[in-house]
């Protein structure tokens, strides 16, 4: 299978097999993905509470993936364009090991 995939990768030139890729430097960092906590009901307050809970429990995430579901090509009338809050910026305070930083999303 590995040889076949390598041959396809070489022929197409559109992807690389795992053996040809270098792993990202941050692969060992603890991270949190919101999908398992919220599924499609992601909101800023829930994200902030989750980050505080993880940090308060001694496991501050160093990476955050905000995931509200699968990509779709159809319009979703229940969602405003631009993401959470109808396009409003979401301010998250990331508390890590005594240092706080914030990021506008």
mmCIF file of C-alpha atoms in Angstrom:
data_model
loop_
_atom_site.group_PDB
_atom_site.id
_atom_site.type_symbol
_atom_site.label_atom_id
_atom_site.label_comp_id
_atom_site.label_asym_id
_atom_site.label_seq_id
_atom_site.Cartn_x
_atom_site.Cartn_y
_atom_site.Cartn_z
ATOM 1 C CA UNK A 1 0.000 0.000 0.000
ATOM 2 C CA UNK A 2 2.805 2.424 0.908
ATOM 3 C CA UNK A 3 4.524 1.893 -2.450
ATOM 4 C CA UNK A 4 1.241 2.381 -4.298
ATOM 5 C CA UNK A 5 0.473 5.615 -2.473
ATOM 6 C CA UNK A 6 4.007 6.893 -3.129
ATOM 7 C CA UNK A 7 3.549 6.156 -6.841
ATOM 8 C CA UNK A 8 0.205 7.991 -6.909
ATOM 9 C CA UNK A 9 1.708 10.952 -5.023
ATOM 10 C CA UNK A 10 4.582 11.159 -7.481
ATOM 11 C CA UNK A 11 2.290 10.867 -10.503
ATOM 12 C CA UNK A 12 -0.270 13.451 -9.338
ATOM 13 C CA UNK A 13 2.096 15.836 -7.579
ATOM 14 C CA UNK A 14 -0.773 17.101 -5.419
ATOM 15 C CA UNK A 15 0.116 15.527 -2.073
ATOM 16 C CA UNK A 16 2.924 13.884 -0.134
ATOM 17 C CA UNK A 17 2.891 10.598 1.728
ATOM 18 C CA UNK A 18 3.603 10.640 5.452
ATOM 19 C CA UNK A 19 7.182 9.395 5.008
ATOM 20 C CA UNK A 20 7.981 12.497 2.923
ATOM 21 C CA UNK A 21 6.578 14.954 5.476
ATOM 22 C CA UNK A 22 8.271 16.495 8.489
ATOM 23 C CA UNK A 23 6.064 16.489 11.622
ATOM 24 C CA UNK A 24 5.130 19.941 12.978
ATOM 25 C CA UNK A 25 7.267 21.151 15.866
ATOM 26 C CA UNK A 26 4.228 21.691 18.113
ATOM 27 C CA UNK A 27 2.855 18.150 17.766
ATOM 28 C CA UNK A 28 3.624 17.347 21.405
ATOM 29 C CA UNK A 29 1.740 20.334 22.829
ATOM 30 C CA UNK A 30 -1.479 19.684 24.694
ATOM 31 C CA UNK A 31 -4.418 21.129 22.840
ATOM 32 C CA UNK A 32 -8.178 21.271 23.115
ATOM 33 C CA UNK A 33 -10.720 20.909 20.321
ATOM 34 C CA UNK A 34 -14.172 22.275 21.123
ATOM 35 C CA UNK A 35 -16.020 19.596 19.097
ATOM 36 C CA UNK A 36 -16.217 16.984 21.869
ATOM 37 C CA UNK A 37 -17.440 19.569 24.371
ATOM 38 C CA UNK A 38 -19.949 21.535 22.290
ATOM 39 C CA UNK A 39 -20.493 19.845 18.925
ATOM 40 C CA UNK A 40 -22.235 22.525 16.828
ATOM 41 C CA UNK A 41 -23.190 24.719 19.794
ATOM 42 C CA UNK A 42 -19.853 26.530 20.173
ATOM 43 C CA UNK A 43 -20.057 29.928 21.834
ATOM 44 C CA UNK A 44 -17.502 32.332 23.330
ATOM 45 C CA UNK A 45 -18.661 31.847 26.943
ATOM 46 C CA UNK A 46 -18.353 28.068 26.658
ATOM 47 C CA UNK A 47 -14.878 28.324 25.158
ATOM 48 C CA UNK A 48 -13.736 30.672 27.918
ATOM 49 C CA UNK A 49 -15.212 28.383 30.597
ATOM 50 C CA UNK A 50 -13.513 25.342 29.046
ATOM 51 C CA UNK A 51 -10.138 27.078 28.915
ATOM 52 C CA UNK A 52 -10.462 28.234 32.516
ATOM 53 C CA UNK A 53 -11.501 24.753 33.643
ATOM 54 C CA UNK A 54 -8.569 23.055 31.930
ATOM 55 C CA UNK A 55 -6.117 25.663 33.236
ATOM 56 C CA UNK A 56 -7.579 25.512 36.745
ATOM 57 C CA UNK A 57 -7.196 21.731 36.714
ATOM 58 C CA UNK A 58 -3.495 22.049 35.946
ATOM 59 C CA UNK A 59 -3.719 21.208 32.234
ATOM 60 C CA UNK A 60 -3.646 24.505 30.365
ATOM 61 C CA UNK A 61 -4.014 23.929 26.626
ATOM 62 C CA UNK A 62 -1.259 25.391 24.480
ATOM 63 C CA UNK A 63 -3.344 25.061 21.331
ATOM 64 C CA UNK A 64 -7.052 25.660 20.668
ATOM 65 C CA UNK A 65 -9.110 24.361 17.765
ATOM 66 C CA UNK A 66 -12.552 25.927 17.486
ATOM 67 C CA UNK A 67 -14.621 23.331 15.655
ATOM 68 C CA UNK A 68 -18.365 23.716 15.083
ATOM 69 C CA UNK A 69 -18.890 20.876 12.670
ATOM 70 C CA UNK A 70 -18.267 19.626 9.202
ATOM 71 C CA UNK A 71 -17.710 21.824 6.207
ATOM 72 C CA UNK A 72 -20.736 22.147 3.988
ATOM 73 C CA UNK A 73 -21.302 23.561 0.544
ATOM 74 C CA UNK A 74 -24.975 24.307 1.179
ATOM 75 C CA UNK A 75 -26.246 27.478 2.800
ATOM 76 C CA UNK A 76 -27.104 27.113 6.475
ATOM 77 C CA UNK A 77 -29.837 29.658 7.213
ATOM 78 C CA UNK A 78 -29.407 29.081 10.960
ATOM 79 C CA UNK A 79 -25.875 30.513 10.907
ATOM 80 C CA UNK A 80 -24.922 34.116 10.312
ATOM 81 C CA UNK A 81 -21.987 34.623 7.981
ATOM 82 C CA UNK A 82 -18.701 35.387 9.634
ATOM 83 C CA UNK A 83 -18.896 32.906 12.502
ATOM 84 C CA UNK A 84 -19.916 33.299 16.120
ATOM 85 C CA UNK A 85 -22.231 36.118 17.030
ATOM 86 C CA UNK A 86 -23.037 37.173 13.486
ATOM 87 C CA UNK A 87 -19.487 38.142 12.668
ATOM 88 C CA UNK A 88 -18.648 39.835 15.965
ATOM 89 C CA UNK A 89 -15.072 39.426 17.130
ATOM 90 C CA UNK A 90 -14.610 36.926 19.928
ATOM 91 C CA UNK A 91 -12.016 37.813 22.544
ATOM 92 C CA UNK A 92 -10.490 34.855 24.347
ATOM 93 C CA UNK A 93 -8.152 35.085 27.280
ATOM 94 C CA UNK A 94 -5.736 32.183 27.189
ATOM 95 C CA UNK A 95 -4.375 31.535 30.651
ATOM 96 C CA UNK A 96 -1.204 29.465 30.595
ATOM 97 C CA UNK A 97 1.174 28.652 33.418
ATOM 98 C CA UNK A 98 1.005 32.029 35.128
ATOM 99 C CA UNK A 99 1.043 34.073 31.924
ATOM 100 C CA UNK A 100 -2.045 35.386 30.243
ATOM 101 C CA UNK A 101 -2.400 36.243 26.594
ATOM 102 C CA UNK A 102 -5.426 37.126 24.551
ATOM 103 C CA UNK A 103 -6.377 36.607 20.970
ATOM 104 C CA UNK A 104 -9.159 38.141 18.920
ATOM 105 C CA UNK A 105 -10.909 35.598 16.786
#
